[in-house]
CSV table of C-alpha atoms and ligand atoms in Angstrom, one decimal:
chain,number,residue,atom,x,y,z
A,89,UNK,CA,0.0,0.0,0.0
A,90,UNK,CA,1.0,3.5,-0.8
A,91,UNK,CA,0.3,6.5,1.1
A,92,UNK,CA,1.1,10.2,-0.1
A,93,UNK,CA,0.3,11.8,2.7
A,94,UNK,CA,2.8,11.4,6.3
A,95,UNK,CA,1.4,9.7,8.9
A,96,UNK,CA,2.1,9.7,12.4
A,97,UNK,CA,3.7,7.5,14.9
A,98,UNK,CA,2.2,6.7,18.7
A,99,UNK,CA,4.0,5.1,20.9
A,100,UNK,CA,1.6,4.5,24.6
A,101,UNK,CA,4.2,4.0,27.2
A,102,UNK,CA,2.1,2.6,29.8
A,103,UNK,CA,3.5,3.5,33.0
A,104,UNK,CA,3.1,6.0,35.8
A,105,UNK,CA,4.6,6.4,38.9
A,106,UNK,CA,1.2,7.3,40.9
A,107,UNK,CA,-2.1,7.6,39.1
A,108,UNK,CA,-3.6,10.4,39.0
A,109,UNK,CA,-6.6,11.6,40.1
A,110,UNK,CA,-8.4,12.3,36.9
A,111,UNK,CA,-6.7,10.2,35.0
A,112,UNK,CA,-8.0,7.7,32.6
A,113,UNK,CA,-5.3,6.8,30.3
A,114,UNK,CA,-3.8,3.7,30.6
A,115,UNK,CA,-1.0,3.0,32.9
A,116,UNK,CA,0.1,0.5,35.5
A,117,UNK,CA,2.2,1.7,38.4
A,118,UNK,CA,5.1,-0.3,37.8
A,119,UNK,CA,8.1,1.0,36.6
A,120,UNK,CA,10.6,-2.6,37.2
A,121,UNK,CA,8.7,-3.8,33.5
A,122,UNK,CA,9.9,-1.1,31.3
A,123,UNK,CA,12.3,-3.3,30.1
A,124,UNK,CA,10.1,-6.2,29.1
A,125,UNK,CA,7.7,-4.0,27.6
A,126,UNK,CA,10.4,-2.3,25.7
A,127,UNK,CA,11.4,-5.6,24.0
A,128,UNK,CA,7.2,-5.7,23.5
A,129,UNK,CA,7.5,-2.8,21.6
A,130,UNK,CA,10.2,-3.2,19.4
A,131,UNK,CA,8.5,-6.7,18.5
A,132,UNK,CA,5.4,-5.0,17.8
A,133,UNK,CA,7.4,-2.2,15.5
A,134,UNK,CA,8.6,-5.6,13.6
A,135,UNK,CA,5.2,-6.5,12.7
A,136,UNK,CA,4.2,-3.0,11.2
A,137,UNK,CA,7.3,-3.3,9.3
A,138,UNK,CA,5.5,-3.0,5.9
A,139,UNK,CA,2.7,-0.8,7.0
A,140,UNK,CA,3.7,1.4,4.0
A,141,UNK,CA,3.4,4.9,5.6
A,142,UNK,CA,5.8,7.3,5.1
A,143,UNK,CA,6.1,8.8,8.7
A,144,UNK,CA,7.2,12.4,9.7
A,145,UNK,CA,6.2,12.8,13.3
A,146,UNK,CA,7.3,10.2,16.7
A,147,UNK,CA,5.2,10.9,20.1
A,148,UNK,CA,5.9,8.9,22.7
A,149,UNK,CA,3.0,9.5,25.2
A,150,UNK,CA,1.6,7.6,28.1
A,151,UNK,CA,1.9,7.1,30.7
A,152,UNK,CA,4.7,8.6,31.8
A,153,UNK,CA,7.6,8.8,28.8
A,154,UNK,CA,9.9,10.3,31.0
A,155,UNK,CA,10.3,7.3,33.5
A,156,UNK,CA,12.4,5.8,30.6
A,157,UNK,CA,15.5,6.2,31.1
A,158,UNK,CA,17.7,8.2,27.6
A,159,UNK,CA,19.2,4.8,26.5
A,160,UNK,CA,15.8,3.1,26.5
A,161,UNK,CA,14.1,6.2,24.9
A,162,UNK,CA,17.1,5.9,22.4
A,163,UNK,CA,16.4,2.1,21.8
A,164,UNK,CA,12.8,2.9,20.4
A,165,UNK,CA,13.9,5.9,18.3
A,166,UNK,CA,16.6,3.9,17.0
A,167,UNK,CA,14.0,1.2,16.6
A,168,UNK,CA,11.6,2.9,14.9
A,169,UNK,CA,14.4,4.5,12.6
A,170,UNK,CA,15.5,1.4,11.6
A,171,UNK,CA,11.9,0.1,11.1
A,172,UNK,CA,9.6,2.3,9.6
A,173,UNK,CA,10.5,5.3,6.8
A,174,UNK,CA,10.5,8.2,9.4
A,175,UNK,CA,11.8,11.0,7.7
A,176,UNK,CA,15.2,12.7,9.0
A,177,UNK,CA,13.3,15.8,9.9
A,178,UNK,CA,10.7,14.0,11.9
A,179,UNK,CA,9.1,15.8,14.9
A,180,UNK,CA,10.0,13.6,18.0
A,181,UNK,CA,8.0,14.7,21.0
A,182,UNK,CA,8.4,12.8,24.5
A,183,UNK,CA,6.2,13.6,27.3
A,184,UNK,CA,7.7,14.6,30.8
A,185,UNK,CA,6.4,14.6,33.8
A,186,UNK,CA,8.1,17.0,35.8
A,187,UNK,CA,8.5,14.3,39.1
A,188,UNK,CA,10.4,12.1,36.9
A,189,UNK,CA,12.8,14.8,34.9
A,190,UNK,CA,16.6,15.9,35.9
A,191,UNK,CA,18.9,17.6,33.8
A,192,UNK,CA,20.6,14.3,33.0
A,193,UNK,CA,17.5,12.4,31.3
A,194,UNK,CA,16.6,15.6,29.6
A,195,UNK,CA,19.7,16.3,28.1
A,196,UNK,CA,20.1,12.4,26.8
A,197,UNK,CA,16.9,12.3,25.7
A,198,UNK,CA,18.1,15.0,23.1
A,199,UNK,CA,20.5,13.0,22.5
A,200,UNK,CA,18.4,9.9,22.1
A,201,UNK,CA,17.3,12.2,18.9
A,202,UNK,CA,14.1,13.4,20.6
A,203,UNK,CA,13.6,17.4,19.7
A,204,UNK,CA,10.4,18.7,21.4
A,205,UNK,CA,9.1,18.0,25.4
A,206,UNK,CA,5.4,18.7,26.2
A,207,UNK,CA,5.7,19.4,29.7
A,208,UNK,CA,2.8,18.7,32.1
A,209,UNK,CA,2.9,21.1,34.4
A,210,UNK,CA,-1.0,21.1,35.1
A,211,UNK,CA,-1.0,24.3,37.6
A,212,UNK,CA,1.5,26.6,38.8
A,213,UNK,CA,0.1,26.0,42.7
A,214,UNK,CA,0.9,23.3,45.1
A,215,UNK,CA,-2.5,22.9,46.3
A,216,UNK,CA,-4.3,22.7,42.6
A,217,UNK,CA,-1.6,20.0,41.9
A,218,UNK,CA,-2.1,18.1,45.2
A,219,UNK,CA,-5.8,18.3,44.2
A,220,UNK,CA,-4.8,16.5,41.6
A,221,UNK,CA,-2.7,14.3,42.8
A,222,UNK,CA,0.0,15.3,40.7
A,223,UNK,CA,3.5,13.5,42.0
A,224,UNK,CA,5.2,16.9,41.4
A,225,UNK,CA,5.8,20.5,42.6
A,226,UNK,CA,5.0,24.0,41.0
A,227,UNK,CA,8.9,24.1,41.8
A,228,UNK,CA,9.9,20.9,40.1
A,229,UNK,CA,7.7,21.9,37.2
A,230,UNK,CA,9.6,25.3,37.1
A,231,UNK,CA,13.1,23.6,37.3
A,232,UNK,CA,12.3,20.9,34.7
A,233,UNK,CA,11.2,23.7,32.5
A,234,UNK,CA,14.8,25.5,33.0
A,235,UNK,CA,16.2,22.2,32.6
A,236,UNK,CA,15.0,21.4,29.2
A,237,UNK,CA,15.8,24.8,27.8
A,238,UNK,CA,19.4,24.2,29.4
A,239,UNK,CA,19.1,21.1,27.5
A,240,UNK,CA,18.7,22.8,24.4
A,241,UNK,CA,15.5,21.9,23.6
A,242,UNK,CA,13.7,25.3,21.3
A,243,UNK,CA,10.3,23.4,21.1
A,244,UNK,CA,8.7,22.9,24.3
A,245,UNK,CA,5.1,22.6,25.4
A,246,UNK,CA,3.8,22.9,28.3
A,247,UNK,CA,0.3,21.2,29.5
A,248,UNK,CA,-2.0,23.2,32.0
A,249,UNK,CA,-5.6,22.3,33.5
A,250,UNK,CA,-8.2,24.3,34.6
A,251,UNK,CA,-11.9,24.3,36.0
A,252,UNK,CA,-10.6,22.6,39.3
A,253,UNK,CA,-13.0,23.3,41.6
A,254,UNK,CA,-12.6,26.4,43.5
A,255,UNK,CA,-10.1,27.7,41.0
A,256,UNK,CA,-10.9,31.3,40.6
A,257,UNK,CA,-10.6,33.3,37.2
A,258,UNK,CA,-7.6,35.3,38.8
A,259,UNK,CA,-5.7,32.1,39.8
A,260,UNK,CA,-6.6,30.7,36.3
A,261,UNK,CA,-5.0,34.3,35.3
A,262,UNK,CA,-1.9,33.7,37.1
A,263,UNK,CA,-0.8,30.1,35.7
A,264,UNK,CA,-1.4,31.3,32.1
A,265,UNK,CA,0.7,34.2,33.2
A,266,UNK,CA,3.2,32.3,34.4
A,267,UNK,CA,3.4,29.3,31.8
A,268,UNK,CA,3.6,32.4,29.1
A,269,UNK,CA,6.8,34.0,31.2
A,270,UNK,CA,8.8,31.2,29.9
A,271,UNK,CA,8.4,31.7,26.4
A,272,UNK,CA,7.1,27.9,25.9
A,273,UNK,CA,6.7,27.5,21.6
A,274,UNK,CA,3.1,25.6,22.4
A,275,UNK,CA,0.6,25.7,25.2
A,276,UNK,CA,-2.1,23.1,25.7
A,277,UNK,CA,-4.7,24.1,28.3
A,278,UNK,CA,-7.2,21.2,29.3
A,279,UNK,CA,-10.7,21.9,30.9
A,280,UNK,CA,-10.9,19.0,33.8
A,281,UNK,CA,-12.9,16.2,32.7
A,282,UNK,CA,-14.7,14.0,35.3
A,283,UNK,CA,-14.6,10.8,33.4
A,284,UNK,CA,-16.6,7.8,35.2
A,285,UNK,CA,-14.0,5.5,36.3
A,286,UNK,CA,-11.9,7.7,38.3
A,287,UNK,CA,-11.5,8.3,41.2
A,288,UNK,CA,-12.8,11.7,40.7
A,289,UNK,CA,-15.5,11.0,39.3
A,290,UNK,CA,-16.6,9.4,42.7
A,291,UNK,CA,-15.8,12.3,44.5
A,292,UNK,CA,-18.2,13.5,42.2
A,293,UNK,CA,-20.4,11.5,43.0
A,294,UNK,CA,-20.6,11.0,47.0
A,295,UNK,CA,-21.0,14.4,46.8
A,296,UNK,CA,-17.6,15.6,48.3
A,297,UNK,CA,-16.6,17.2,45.0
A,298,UNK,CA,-18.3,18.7,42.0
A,299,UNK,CA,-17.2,20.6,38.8
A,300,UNK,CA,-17.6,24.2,38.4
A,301,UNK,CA,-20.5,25.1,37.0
A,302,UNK,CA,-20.4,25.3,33.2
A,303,UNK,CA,-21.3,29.2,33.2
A,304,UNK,CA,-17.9,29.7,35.1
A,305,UNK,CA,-16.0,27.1,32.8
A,306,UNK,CA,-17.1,29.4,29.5
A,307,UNK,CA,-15.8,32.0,31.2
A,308,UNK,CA,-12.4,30.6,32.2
A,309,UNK,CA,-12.4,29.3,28.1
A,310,UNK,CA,-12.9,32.7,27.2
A,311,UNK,CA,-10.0,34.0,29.5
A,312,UNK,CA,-7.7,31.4,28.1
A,313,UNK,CA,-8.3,32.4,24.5
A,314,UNK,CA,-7.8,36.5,26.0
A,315,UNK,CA,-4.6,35.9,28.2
A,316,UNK,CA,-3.0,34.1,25.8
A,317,UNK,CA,-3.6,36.5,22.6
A,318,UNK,CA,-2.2,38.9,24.7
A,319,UNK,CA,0.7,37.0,25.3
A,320,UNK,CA,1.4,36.3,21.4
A,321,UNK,CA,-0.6,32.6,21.3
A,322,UNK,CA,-2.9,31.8,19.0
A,323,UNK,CA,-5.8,29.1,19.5
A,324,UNK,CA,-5.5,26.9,16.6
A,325,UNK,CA,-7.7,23.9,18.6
A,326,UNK,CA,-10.2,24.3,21.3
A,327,UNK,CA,-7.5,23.6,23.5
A,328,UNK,CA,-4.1,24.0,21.7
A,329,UNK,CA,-2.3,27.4,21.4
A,330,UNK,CA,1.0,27.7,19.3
A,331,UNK,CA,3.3,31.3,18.9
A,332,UNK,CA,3.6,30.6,15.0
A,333,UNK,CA,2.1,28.0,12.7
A,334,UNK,CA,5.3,26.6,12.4
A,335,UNK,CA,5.4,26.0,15.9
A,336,UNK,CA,1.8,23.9,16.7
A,337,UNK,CA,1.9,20.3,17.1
A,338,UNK,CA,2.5,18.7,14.0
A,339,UNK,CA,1.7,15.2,15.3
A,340,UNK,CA,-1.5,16.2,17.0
A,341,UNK,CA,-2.9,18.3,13.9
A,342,UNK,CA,-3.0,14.7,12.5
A,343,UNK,CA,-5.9,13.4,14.3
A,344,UNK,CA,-8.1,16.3,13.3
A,345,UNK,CA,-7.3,15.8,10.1
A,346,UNK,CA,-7.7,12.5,10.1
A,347,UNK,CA,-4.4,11.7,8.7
A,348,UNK,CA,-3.0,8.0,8.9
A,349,UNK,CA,-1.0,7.1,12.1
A,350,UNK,CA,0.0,3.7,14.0
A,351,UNK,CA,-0.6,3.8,17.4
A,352,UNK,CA,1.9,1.0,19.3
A,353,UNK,CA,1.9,0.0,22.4
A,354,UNK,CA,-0.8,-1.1,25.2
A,355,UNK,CA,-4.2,1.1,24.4
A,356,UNK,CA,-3.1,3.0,21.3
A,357,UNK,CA,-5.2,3.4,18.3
A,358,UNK,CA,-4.2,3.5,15.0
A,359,UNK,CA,-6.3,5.2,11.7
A,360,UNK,CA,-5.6,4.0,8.1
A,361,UNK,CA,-8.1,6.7,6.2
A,362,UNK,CA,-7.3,4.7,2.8
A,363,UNK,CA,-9.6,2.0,4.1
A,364,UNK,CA,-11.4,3.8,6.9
A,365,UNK,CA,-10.3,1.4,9.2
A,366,UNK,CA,-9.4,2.4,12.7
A,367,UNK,CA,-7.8,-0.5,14.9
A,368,UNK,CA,-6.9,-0.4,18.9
A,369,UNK,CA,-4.4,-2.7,21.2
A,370,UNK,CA,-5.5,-4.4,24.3
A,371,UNK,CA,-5.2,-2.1,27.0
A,372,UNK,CA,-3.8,-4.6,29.4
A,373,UNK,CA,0.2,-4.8,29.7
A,374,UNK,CA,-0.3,-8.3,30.3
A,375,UNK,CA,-2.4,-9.2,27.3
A,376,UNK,CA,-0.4,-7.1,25.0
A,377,UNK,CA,3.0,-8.8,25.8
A,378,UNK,CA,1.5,-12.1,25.6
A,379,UNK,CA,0.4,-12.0,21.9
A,380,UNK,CA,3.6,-10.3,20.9
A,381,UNK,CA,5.2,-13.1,22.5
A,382,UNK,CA,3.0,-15.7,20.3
A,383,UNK,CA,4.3,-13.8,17.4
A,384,UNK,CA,0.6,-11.8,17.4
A,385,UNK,CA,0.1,-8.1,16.9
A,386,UNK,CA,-1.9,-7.5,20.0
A,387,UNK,CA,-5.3,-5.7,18.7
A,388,UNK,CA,-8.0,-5.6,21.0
A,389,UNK,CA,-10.4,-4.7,17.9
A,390,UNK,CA,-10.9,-2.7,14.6
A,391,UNK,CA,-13.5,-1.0,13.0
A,392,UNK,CA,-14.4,-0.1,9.6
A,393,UNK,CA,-16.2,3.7,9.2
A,394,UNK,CA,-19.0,4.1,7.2
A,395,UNK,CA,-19.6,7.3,5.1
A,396,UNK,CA,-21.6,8.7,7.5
A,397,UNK,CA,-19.4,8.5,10.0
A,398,UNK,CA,-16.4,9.6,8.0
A,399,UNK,CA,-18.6,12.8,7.8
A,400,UNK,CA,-19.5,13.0,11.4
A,401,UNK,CA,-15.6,12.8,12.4
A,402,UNK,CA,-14.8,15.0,10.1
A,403,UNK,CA,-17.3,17.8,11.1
A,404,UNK,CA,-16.5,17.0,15.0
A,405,UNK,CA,-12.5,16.9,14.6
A,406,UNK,CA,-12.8,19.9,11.9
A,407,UNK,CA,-14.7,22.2,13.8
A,408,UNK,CA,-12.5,22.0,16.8
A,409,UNK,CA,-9.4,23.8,14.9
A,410,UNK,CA,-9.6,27.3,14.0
A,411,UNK,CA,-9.1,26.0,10.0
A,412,UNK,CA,-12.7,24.8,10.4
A,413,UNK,CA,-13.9,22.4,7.5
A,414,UNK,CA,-12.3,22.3,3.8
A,415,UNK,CA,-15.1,22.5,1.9
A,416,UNK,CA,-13.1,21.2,-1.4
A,417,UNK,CA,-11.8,18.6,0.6
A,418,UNK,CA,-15.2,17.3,2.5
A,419,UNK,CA,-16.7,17.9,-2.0
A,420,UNK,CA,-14.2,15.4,-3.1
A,421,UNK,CA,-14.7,12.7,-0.5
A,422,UNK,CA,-18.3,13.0,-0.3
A,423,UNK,CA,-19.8,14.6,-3.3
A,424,UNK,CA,-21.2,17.7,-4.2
A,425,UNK,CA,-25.0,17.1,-2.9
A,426,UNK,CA,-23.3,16.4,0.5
A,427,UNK,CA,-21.6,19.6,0.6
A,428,UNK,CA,-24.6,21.9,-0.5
A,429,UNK,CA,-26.1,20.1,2.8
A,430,UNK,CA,-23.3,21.2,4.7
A,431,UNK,CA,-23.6,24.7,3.9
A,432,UNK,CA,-27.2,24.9,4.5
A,433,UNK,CA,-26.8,23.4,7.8
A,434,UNK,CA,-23.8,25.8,8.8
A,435,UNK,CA,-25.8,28.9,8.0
A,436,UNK,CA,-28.0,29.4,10.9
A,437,UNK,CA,-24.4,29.2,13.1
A,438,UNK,CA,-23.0,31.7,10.4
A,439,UNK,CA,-25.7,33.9,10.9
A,440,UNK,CA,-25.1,33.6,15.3
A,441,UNK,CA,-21.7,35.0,14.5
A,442,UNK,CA,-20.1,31.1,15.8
A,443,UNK,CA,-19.2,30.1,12.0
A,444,UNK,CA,-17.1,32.3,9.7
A,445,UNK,CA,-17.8,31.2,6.2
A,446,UNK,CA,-15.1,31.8,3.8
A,447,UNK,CA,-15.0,30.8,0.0
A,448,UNK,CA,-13.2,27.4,0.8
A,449,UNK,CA,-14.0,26.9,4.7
A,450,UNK,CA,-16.3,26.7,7.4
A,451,UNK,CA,-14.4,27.5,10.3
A,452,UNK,CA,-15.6,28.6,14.2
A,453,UNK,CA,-15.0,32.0,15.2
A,454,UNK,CA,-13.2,33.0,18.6
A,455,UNK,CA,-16.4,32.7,20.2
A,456,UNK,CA,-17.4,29.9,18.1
A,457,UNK,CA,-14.5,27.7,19.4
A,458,UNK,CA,-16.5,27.7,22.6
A,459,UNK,CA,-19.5,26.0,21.0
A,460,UNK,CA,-17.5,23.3,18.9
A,461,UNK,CA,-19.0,20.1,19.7
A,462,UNK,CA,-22.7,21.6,20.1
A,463,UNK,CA,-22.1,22.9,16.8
A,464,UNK,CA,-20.6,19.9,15.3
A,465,UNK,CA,-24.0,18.2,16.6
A,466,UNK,CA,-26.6,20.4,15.0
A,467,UNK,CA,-24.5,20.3,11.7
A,468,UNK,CA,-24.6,16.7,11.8
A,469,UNK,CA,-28.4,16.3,12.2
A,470,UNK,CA,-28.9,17.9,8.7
A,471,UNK,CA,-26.5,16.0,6.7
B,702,SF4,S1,1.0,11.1,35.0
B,702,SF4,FE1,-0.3,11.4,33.2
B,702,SF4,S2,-0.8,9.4,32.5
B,702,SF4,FE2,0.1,9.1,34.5
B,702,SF4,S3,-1.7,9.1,35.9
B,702,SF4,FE3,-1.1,11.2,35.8
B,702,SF4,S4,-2.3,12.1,34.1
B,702,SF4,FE4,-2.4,9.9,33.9
């Protein structure tokens, strides 16, 4: 199979030191099998050997990335090198958690070929990220910042949450602030999300907890989108901010796009578009090593998308970045009578000042961004 257009490389490293409180990625919280799972892994990279994607991004997430240590983080780059036709200029991110980082790993991880670190910082205050149960300091967070520049890394991103509950707009203020004060090239600001399953969500729901309420959450949106203008960012996804085109994440922008990527590792998806297939591993460590072991590639399941949700996908993930829809695109894989219904159905948003239509796009406005997925809804009804 032939692809023309690059696809993206996941790597899921499935381990955290202490889950978090919110969390609902998968990770175990055992460290001793990074070894064994990076054997996993470079079996699995062995079966995808002929996937036929040309690649031009690597993004090892997790988990926690940075509990490798820069010799095994160099043994999957070199890996997938070796493997797959990832192009010299690739983007190679690697998550850090700032509890795990030092100056050493950081610095080898460079050298392990990586060349941009999305930072989770989360918050700027102690108490937010004890909230949290974050494993790290506002002071560790600042030093592992410091430490990757020292490193010499130009493209960092740092990660930041908000809506915590009792976090007030001027606190919210004050970590935007202060996550702009060091220049980061990206910014990625995350409204908490009370997914069932955690351990917040039972807070949640014995009553001891409870999100904001949603009035306060637009508002905080809103002040992201402000701050951060002000500061020289520019939203180019509800919850993504870059300083220059140049400088967003080149390996995200690929899953609202729907552009081809492997996912490898325990949990990670992957998304041929040729075929419409998307696939996913077993989310189990255990169940994931065993069918490498057996010579299997450990998938969990697959599906195949129909048109119409090929459509709905690419109306949800489309509307989410500030480049909206591509209306010669979305004509050319669905037909013209498909996209005369999508322009009806975006006028009435046009016309409430959420949709900017443009010759070639349909693409939310500042305040539009807000709205995405209740747009993306009402759009889809009329198709
Ligand atoms: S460090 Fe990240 S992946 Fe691990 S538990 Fe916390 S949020 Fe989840």
């Amino acid at each position: 199979m032939t692809q023309t257009e690059s696809a993206g490389l996941y790597i899921h490293i499935p381990f955290c030191r202490r889950k978090c409180l919110y969390c609902d990625f998968y990770s175990v919280e055992d460290p001793a099998r990074i070894p064994a799972f990076v054997e996993g892994l470079t079996a699995e990279m062995s079966l995808y050997r002929s996937v036929g994607f040309r690649f031009d991004t690597l993004y090892l997430g997790g988990g926690t990335p940075s509990l490798l240590t820069p010799n095994q983080a160099a043994r999957i780059t070199e890996a997938a090198h070796k493997t797959f036709d990832l192009s010299a200029d690739a983007e190679i991110t690697l998550e850090v958690n700032p509890g795990t980082a030092t100056a050493a790993t950081l610095s080898g991880y460079r050298s392990a070929g990586v060349n941009r670190l999305n930072i989770g910082v989360q918050s700027f205050r102690d108490r937010h990220l004890g909230f949290l149960g974050r494993i790290h300091s506002a002071a560790s967070a600042e030093a592992a910042i410091r430490a990757a520049r020292k490193a010499g890394f130009e493209h960092l991103g740092l990660d930041l949450i908000y809506g915590l509950p009792g976090m007030s707009p001027e606190a919210w203020k004050a970590d935007l602030n202060r996550a702009a004060d060091f220049e980061p090239a990206h910014l990625s600001c995350y409204l908490l999300t009370w997914e069932e399953g955690t351990p917040l969500h039972r807070l949640w729901q014995e009553g001891r907890r409870r999100p904001p309420p949603d009035a306060l959450c637009a508002d905080l949106f809103q002040l992201t989108g402000d701050v951060l203008a002000d500061r020289g960012y520019v939203r180019y996804e509800v919850s993504n901010f870059a300083r220059s085109p140049a400088l967003q994440s080149r390996h995200n922008r690929k899953y609202w796009s729907l552009a081809p990527y492997l996912g490898l590792g325990p949990s990670a998806h992957s998304f041929d578009p040729g075929r419409s297939v998307r696939r996913w591993n077993h989310r189990r460590l255990e169940r994931y090593l065993a069918d490498l072991s057996a010579g299997r590639p450990p998938v969990a399941d697959r599906e195949t998308l129909d048109e119409e949700q090929r459509m709905m996908e690419t109306v949800y993930l489309g509307l989410r970045t500030a480049a909206g829809i591509d209306l010669i695109d979305w004509e050319r894989r669905f037909g013209r009578a498909a996209r005369e219904r999508l322009e009806r159905a975006a006028e009435p948003m046009a016309a409430e000042g959420l949709l900017e239509p443009t010759p070639r796009r349909r693409r939310p406005t500042r305040r539009g961004m807000r709205y995405a997925d209740g747009m993306a809804a009402r759009i889809c009804d009329q198709l």
